CSV table of C-alpha atoms and ligand atoms in Angstrom, one decimal:
chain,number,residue,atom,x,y,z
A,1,UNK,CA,-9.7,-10.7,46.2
A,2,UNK,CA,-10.4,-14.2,47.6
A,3,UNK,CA,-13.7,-13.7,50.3
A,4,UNK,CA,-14.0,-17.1,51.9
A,5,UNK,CA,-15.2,-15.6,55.4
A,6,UNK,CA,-17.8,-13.7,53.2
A,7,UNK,CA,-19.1,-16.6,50.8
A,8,UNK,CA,-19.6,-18.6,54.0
A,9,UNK,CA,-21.5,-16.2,56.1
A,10,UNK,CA,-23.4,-14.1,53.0
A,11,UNK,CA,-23.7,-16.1,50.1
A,12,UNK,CA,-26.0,-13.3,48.7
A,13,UNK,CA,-23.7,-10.5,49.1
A,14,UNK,CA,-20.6,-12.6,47.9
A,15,UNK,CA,-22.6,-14.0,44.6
A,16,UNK,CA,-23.6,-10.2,43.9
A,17,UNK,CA,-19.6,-9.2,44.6
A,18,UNK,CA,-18.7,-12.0,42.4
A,19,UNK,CA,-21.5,-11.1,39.5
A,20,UNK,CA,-19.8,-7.0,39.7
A,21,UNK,CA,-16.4,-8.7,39.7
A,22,UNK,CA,-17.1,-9.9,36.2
A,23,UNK,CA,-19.5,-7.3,35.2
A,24,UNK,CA,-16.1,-5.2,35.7
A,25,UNK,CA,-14.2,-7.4,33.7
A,26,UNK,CA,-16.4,-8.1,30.4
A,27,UNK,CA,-18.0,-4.7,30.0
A,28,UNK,CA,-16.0,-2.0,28.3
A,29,UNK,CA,-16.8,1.0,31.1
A,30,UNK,CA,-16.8,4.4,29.8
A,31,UNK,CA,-18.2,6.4,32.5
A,32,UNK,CA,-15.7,9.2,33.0
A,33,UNK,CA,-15.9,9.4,36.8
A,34,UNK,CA,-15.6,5.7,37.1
A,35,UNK,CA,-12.1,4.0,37.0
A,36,UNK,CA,-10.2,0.7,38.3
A,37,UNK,CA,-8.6,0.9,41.5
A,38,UNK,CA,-5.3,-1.1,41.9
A,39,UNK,CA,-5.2,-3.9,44.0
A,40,UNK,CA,-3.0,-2.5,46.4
A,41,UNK,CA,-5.3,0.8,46.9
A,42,UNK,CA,-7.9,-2.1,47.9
A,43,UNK,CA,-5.6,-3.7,50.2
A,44,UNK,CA,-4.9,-0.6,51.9
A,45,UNK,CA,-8.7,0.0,52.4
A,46,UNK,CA,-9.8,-3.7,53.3
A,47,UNK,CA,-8.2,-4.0,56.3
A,48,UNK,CA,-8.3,-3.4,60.4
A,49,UNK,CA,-7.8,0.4,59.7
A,50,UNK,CA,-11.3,-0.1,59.3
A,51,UNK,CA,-11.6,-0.8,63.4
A,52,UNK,CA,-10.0,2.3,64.5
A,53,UNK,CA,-11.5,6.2,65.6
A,54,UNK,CA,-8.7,8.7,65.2
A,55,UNK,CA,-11.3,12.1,65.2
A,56,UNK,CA,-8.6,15.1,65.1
A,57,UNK,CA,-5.1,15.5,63.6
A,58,UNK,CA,-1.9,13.4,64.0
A,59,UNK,CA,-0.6,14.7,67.6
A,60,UNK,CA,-4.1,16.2,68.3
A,61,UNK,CA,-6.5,13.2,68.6
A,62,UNK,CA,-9.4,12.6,71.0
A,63,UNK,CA,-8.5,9.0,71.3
A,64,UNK,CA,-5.5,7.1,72.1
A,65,UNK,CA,-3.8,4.2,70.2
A,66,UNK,CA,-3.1,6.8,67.6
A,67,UNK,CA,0.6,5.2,66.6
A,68,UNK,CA,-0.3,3.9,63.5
A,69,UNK,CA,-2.5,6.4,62.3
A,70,UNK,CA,-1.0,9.5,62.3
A,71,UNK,CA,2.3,8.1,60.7
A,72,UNK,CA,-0.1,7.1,57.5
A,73,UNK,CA,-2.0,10.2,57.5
A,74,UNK,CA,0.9,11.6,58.0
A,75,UNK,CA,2.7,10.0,54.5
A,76,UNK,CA,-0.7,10.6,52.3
A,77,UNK,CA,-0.8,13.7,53.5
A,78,UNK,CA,3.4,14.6,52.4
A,79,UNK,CA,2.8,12.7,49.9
A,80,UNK,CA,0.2,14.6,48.3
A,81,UNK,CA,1.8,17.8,49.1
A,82,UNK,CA,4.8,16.9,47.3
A,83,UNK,CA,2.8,15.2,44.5
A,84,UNK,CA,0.9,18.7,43.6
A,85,UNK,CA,3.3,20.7,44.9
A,86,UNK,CA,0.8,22.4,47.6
A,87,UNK,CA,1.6,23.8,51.2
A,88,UNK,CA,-1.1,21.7,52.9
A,89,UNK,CA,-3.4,18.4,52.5
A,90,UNK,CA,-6.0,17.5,54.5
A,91,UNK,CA,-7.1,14.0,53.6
A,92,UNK,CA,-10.0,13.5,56.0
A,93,UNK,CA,-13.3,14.7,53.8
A,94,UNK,CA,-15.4,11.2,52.8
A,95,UNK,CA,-16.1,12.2,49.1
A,96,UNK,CA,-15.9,14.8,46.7
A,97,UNK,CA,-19.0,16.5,48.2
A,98,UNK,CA,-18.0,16.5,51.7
A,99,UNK,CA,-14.7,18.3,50.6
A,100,UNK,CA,-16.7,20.9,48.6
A,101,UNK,CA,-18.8,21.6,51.8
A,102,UNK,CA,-16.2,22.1,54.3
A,103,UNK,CA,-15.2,24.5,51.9
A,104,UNK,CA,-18.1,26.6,51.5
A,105,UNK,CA,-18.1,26.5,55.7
A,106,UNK,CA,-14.6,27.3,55.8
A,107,UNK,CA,-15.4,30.4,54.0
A,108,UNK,CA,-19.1,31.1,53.7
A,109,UNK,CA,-22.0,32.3,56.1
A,110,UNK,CA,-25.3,31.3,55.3
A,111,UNK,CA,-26.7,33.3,52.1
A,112,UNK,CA,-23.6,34.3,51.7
A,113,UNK,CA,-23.0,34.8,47.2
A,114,UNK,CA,-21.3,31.7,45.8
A,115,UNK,CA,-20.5,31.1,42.0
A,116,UNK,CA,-20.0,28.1,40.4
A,117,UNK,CA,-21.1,26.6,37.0
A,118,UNK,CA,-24.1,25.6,36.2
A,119,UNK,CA,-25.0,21.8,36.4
A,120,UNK,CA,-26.8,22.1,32.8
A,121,UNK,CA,-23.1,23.3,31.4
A,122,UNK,CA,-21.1,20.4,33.0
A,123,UNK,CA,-20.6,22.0,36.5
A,124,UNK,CA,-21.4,20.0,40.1
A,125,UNK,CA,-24.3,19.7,42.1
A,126,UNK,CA,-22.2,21.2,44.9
A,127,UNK,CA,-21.3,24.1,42.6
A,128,UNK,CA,-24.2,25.8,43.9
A,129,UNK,CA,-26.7,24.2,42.0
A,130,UNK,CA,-30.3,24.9,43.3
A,131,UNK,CA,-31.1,21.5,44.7
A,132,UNK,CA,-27.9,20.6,46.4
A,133,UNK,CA,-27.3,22.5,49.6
A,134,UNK,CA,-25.0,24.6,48.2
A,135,UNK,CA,-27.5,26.3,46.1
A,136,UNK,CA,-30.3,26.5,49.0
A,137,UNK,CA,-28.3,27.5,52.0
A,138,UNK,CA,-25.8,30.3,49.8
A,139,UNK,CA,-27.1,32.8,47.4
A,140,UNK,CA,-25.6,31.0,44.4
A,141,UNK,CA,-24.6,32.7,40.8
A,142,UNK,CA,-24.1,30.3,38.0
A,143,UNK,CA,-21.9,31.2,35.0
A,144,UNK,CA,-22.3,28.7,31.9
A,145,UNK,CA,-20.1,28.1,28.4
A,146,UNK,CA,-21.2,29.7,25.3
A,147,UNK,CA,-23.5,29.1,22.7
A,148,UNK,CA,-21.8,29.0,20.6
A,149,UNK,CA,-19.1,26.9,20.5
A,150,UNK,CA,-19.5,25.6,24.7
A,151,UNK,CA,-16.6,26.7,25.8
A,152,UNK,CA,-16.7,28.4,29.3
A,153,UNK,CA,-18.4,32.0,29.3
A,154,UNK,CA,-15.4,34.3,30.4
A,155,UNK,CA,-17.0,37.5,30.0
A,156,UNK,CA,-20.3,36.0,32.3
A,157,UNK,CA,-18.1,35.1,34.5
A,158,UNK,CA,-16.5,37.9,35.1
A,159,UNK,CA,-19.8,40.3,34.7
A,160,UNK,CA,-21.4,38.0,37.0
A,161,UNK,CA,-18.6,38.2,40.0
A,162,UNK,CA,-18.5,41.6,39.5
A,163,UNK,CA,-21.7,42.1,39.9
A,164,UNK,CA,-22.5,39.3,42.9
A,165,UNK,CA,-19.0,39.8,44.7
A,166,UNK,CA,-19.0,35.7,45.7
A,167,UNK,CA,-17.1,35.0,48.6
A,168,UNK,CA,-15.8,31.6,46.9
A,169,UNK,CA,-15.5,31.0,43.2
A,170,UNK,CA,-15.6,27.9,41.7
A,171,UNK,CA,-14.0,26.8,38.9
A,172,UNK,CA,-14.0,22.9,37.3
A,173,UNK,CA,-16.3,20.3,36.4
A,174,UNK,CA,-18.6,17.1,35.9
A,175,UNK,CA,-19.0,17.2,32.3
A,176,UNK,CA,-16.6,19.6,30.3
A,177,UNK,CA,-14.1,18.1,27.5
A,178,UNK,CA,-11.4,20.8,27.2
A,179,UNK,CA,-8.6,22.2,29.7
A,180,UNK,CA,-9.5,24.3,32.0
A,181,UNK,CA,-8.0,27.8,32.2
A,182,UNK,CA,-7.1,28.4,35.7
A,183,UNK,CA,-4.8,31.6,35.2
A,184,UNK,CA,-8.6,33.4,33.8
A,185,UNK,CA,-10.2,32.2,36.6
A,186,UNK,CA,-7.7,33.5,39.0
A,187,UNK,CA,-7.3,36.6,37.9
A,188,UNK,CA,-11.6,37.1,38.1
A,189,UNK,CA,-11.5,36.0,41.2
A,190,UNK,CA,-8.4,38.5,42.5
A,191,UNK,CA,-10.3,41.1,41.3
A,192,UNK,CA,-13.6,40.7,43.4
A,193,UNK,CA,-11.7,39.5,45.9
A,194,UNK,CA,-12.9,36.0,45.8
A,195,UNK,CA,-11.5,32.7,47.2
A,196,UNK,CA,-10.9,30.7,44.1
A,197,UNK,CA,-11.5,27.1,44.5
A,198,UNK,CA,-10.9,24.6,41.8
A,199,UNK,CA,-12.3,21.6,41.9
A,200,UNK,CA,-10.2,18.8,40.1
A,201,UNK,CA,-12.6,15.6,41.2
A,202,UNK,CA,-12.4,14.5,37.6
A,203,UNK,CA,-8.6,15.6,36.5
A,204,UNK,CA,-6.5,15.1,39.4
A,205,UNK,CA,-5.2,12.0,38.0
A,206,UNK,CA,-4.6,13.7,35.1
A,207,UNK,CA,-3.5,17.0,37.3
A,208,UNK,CA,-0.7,14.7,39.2
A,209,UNK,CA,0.3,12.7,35.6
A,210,UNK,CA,1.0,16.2,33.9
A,211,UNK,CA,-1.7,16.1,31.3
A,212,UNK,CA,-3.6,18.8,32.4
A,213,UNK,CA,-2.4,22.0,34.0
A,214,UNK,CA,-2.7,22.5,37.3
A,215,UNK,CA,-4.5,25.1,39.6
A,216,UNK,CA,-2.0,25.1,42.6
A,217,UNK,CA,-0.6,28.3,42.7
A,218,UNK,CA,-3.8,30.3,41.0
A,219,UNK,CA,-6.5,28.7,43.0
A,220,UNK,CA,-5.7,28.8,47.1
A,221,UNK,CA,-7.9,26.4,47.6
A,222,UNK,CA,-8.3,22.7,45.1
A,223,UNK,CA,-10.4,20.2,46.3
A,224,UNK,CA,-10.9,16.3,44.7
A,225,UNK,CA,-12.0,12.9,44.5
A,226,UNK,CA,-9.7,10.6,44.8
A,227,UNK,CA,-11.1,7.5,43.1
A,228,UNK,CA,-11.6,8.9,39.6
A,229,UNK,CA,-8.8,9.6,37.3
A,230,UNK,CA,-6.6,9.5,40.5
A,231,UNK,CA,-7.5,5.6,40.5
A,232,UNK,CA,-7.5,5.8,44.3
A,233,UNK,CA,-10.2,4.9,47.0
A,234,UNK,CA,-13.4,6.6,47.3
A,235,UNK,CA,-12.4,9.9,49.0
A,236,UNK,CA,-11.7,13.5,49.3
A,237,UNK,CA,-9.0,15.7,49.7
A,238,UNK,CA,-8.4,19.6,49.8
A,239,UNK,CA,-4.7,21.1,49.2
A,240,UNK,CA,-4.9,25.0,49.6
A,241,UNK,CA,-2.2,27.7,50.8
A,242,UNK,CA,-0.3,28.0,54.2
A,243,UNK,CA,-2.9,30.6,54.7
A,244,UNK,CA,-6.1,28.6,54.9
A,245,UNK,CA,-4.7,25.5,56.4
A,246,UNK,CA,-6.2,26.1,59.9
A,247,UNK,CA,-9.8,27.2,58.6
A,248,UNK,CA,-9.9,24.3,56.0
A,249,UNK,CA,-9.2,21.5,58.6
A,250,UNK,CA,-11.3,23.4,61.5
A,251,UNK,CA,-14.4,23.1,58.7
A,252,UNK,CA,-13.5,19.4,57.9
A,253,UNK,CA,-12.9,18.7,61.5
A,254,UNK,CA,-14.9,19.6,63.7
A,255,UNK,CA,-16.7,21.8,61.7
A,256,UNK,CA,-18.1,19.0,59.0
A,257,UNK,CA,-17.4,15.1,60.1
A,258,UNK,CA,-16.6,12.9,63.2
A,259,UNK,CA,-13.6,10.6,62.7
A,260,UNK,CA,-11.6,9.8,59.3
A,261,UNK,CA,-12.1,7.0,57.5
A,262,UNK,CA,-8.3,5.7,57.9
A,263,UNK,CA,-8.2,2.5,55.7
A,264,UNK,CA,-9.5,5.5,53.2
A,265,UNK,CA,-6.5,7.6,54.1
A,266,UNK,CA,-4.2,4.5,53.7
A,267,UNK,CA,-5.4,4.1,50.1
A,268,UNK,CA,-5.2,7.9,49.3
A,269,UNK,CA,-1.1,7.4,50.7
A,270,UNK,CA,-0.9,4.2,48.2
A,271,UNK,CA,-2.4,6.2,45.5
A,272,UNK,CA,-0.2,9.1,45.7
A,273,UNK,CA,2.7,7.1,46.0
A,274,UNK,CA,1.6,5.3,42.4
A,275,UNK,CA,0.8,8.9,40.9
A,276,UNK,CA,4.0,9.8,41.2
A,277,UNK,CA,5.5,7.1,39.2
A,278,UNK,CA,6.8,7.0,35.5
A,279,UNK,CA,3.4,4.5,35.0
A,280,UNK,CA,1.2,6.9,36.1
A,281,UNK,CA,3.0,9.9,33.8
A,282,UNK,CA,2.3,7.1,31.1
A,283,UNK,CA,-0.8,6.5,31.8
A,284,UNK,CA,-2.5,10.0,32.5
A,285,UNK,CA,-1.4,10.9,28.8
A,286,UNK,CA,-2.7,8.1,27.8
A,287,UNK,CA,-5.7,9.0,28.8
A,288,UNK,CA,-5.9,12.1,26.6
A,289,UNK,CA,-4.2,10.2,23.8
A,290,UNK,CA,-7.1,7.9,24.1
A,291,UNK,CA,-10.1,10.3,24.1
A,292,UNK,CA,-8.7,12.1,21.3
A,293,UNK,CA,-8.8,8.9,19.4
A,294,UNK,CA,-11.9,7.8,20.3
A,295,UNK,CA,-13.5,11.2,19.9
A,296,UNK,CA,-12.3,11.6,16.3
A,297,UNK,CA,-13.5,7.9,16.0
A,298,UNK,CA,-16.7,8.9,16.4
A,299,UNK,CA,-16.6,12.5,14.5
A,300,UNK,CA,-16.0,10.3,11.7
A,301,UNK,CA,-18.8,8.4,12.2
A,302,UNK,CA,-21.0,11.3,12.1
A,303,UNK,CA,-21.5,12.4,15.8
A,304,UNK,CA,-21.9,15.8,17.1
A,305,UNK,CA,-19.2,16.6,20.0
A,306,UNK,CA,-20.1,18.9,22.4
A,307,UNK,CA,-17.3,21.5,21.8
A,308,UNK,CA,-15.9,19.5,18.6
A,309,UNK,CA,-13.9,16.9,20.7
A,310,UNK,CA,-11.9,16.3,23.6
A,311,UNK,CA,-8.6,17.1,25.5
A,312,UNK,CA,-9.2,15.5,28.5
A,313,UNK,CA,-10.4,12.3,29.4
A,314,UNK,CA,-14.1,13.1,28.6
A,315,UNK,CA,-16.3,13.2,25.6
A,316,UNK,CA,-19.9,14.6,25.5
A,317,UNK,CA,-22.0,13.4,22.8
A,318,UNK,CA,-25.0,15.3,21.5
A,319,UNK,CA,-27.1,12.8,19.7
A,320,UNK,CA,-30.0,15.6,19.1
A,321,UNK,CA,-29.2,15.4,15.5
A,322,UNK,CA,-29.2,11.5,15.1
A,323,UNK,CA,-32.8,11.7,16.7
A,324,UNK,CA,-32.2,9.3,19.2
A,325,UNK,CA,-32.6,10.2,22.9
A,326,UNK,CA,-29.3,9.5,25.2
A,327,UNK,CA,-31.3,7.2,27.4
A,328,UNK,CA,-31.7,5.3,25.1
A,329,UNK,CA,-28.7,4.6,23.2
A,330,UNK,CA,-27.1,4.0,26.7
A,331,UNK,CA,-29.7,1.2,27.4
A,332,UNK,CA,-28.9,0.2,24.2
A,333,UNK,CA,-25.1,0.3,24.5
A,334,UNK,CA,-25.1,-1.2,27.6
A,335,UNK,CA,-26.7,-4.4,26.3
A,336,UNK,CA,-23.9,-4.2,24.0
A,337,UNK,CA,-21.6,-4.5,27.1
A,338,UNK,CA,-20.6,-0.5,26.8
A,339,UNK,CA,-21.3,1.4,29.7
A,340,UNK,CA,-21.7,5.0,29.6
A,341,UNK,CA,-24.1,7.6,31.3
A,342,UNK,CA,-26.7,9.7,29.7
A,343,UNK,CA,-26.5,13.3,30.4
A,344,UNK,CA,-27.6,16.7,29.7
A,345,UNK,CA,-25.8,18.5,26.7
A,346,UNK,CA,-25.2,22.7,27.0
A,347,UNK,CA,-28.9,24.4,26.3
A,348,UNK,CA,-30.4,20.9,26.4
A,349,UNK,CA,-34.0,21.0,25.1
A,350,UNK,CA,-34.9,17.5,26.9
A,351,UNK,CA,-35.3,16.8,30.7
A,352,UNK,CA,-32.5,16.2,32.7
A,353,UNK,CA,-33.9,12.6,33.1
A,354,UNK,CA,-34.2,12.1,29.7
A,355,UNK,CA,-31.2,14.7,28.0
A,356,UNK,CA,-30.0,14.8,24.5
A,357,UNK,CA,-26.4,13.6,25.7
A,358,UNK,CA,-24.6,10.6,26.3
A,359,UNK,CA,-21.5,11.4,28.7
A,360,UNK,CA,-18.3,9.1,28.3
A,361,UNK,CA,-14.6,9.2,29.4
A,362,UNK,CA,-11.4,6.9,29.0
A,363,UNK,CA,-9.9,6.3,32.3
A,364,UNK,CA,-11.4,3.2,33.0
A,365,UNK,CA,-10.1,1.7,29.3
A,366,UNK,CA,-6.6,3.1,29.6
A,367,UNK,CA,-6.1,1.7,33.1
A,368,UNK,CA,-6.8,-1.5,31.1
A,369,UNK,CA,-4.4,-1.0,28.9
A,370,UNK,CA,-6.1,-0.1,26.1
A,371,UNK,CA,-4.7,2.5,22.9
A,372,UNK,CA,-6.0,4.3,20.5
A,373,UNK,CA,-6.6,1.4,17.8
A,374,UNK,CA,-9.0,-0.2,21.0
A,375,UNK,CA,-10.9,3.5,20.7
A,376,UNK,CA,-11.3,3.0,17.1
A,377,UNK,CA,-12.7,-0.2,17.5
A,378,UNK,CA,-15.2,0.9,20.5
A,379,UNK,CA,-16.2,4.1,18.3
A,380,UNK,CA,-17.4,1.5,15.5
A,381,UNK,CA,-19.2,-0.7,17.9
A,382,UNK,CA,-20.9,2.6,19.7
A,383,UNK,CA,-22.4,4.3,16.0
A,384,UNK,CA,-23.1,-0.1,15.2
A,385,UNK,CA,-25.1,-0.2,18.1
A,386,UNK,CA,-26.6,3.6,18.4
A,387,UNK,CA,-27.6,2.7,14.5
A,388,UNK,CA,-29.2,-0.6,15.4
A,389,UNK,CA,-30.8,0.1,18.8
A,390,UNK,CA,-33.6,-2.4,18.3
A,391,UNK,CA,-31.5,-5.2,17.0
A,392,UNK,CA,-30.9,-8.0,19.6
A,393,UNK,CA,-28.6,-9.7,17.2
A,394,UNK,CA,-26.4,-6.6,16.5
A,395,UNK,CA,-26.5,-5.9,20.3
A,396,UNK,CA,-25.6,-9.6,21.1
A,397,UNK,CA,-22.6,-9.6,18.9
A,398,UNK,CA,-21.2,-7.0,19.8
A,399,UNK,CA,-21.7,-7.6,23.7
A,400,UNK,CA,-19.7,-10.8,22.3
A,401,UNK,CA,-16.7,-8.7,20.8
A,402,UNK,CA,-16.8,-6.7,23.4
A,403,UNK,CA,-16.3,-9.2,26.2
A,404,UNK,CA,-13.4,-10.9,23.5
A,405,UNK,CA,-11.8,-7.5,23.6
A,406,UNK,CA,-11.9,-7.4,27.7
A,407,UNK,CA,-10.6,-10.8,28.0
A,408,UNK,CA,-7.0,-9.7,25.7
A,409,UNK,CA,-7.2,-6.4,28.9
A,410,UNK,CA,-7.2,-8.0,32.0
A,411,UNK,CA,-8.7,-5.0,34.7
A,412,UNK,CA,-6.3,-4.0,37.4
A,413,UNK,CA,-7.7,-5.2,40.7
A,414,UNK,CA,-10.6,-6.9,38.7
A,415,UNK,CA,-9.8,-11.0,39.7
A,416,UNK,CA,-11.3,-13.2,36.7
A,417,UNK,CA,-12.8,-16.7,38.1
B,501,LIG,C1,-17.6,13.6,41.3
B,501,LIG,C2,-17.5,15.1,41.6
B,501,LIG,C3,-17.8,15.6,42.9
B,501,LIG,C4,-18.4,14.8,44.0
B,501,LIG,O1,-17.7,13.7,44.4
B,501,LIG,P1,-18.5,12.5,45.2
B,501,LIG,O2,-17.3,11.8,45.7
B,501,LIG,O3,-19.4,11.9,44.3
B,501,LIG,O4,-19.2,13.2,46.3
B,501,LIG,C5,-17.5,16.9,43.1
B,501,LIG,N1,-17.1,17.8,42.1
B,501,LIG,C6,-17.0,17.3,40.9
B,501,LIG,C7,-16.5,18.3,39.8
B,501,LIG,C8,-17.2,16.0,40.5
B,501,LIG,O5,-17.0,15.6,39.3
């Protein structure tokens, strides 16, 4: 995007928007919540939407000069609900968090039970985990995967909502490589007589490009992001049944937030318009196709997977048995121009600030256009440079390669000065 008003009256800003631009271009980015919005979702979201209040729902607003508006929240919201197949959409929650909330307040009195996963197994913060609100205004229950083999704990999680009788249920998550069986979850929840919610933040895009099952129809309420796998703009949204429609936009509005952020909405319309395409079908297997790769890439290479692999878009690494602490082979691998997150691994023995596990996800690379014989290369380069952490030369080269790579994979809505 060209920003001469900006350059002119904040060179600082504009360098430091220029210096992410190419940061974005030459670094191969693996977080798994992270992806490339198209230029036309940034459009959407740049633009004098920006100037308007429209607090309320189309035909029930507190402010005139509504034309406009409602008729886009209008399409993003059909168009989700045609998209996922749900009864309702509200598109108005700011981020992922903000959806989760008006949930629990939709639903929930203070110290009211809640369930959700544990952060520590790859659940949310907002899962009921004991800093985050959710865990200090409910009575939360946290179920966790196995020791086994870290696969979701069925039998806790059904012990545990028998036993705690949540009001909501939570299912979904931050940091989990394998599908996610909703039809289990569902039938727990029936049986306590629980409001299932699944949380797709991370899947959606994968959800909406039939790679993943979906949870519409098991879970009555699914909440999102829509600016990770769904490669939209930073947002929320929350489909649920006919049923909850009026509680779940009376807790969004006025229960949670003032007015909408409506260039947001305008991207979320763009974005579901693009999910529905043949591309997008392409590209959300893709996705899978590519973690699979990459994950066996780096099984060959002598890595321990959390779980054994991947068939989603999301790989956790558990370096405990290469010795080498996931802080620091993600300083290391950034250097190298590969940017992942560090993160904690199921049963961690390390801090959370300093965990055994480096967290990384190919959404970001397939929206790039990469394949699998890209994932082969990048799971060389990652055991290269986790076997030469110290090595500026190693590092250097391969930051080099990298950046070679990037330049054949031009990054949607990335421009390259
Ligand atoms: C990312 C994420 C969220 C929160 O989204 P924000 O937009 O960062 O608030 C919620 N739930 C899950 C499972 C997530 O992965």
């Amino acid at each position: 995007m060209s920003h001469t008003h900006l350059a002119e009256s904040d060179p600082e800003i504009a360098a430091l928007i220029r210096a992410e631009e190419r940061r974005q271009h030459r670094a191969l980015r693996l977080i798994p919540s992270e992806n490339y919005a198209p230029a036309e979702v940034m459009e959407a979201c740049g633009s004098v939407l920006n100037n308007k209040y429209s607090e309320g729902y189309a035909g029930r607003r507190y402010y005139e000069g509504q034309q406009n508006i409602d008729a886009i929240e209008e399409l993003a919201i059909a168009r989700l609900k045609s998209l996922f197949g749900a009864d309702h959409a509200n598109v108005q929650p700011y981020s992922g968090s903000p959806a989760n909330l008006a949930v629990y307040f939709a639903f929930c009195d203070a110290g009211d039970p809640v369930m959700g996963m544990g952060l520590p197994s790859g659940g949310h913060l907002t899962h009921g985990w004991k800093v985050s609100i959710t865990g200090k205004y409910f009575q939360p229950v946290q179920y966790g995967v196995r020791r086994e083999d870290h696969l979701i704990d069925f039998d806790e999680v059904a012990r545990l909502a028998r036993e705690h009788k949540p009001k909501v249920l939570f299912c979904g998550a931050t940091a989990y490589p394998r599908v996610i069986d909703f039809a289990k979850f569902a039938e727990i929840a029936r049986e306590v007589g629980a409001i299932l919610v699944a949380d797709i933040a991370h899947i959606s895009g994968l959800i909406a490009g039939g790679a993943h099952p979906s949870p519409v129809g098991l879970a009555e309420v699914v909440t999102s992001t829509t600016h990770k796998t769904f490669r939209g703009p930073r947002g929320g949204m929350i489909l649920c049944d006919k049923a909850h429609k009026k509680a779940i936009d009376r807790a969004v509005f006025p229960g949670l937030q003032g007015g909408p952020h409506n260039g947001t909405t305008a991207g979320i319309a763009v974005a579901a318009k693009l999910a529905a395409g043949e591309d997008f079908k392409r590209y959300a297997h893709q996705i899978v196709a590519n973690s699979r790769a990459l994950a066996e890439r780096l099984r060959h290479h002598g890595f321990d997977l959390v779980t054994g692999g991947s068939d989603n878009h999301l790989i956790l690494i558990d370096l405990s048995s290469k010795g080498v602490p996931g802080k620091v082979a993600s300083q290391a691998l950034d250097k190298a121009g590969i940017v992942t997150n560090y993160n904690s691994v199921p049963f961690d023995t390390r801090k959370p600030f300093d965990p055994s596990g480096v967290r990384i996800g190919t959404p970001a690379v397939t929206s790039r256009g990469m394949g699998p014989s890209e994932m082969a290369k990048l799971g060389d380069w990652m055991a290269e440079v986790i076997g030469h952490l110290d090595d500026e030369t190693v590092l250097a080269r391969v930051a080099g390669e990298v950046k070679a790579l990037c330049d054949h994979f031009p990054a949607p809505g990335v421009p390259v000065s």
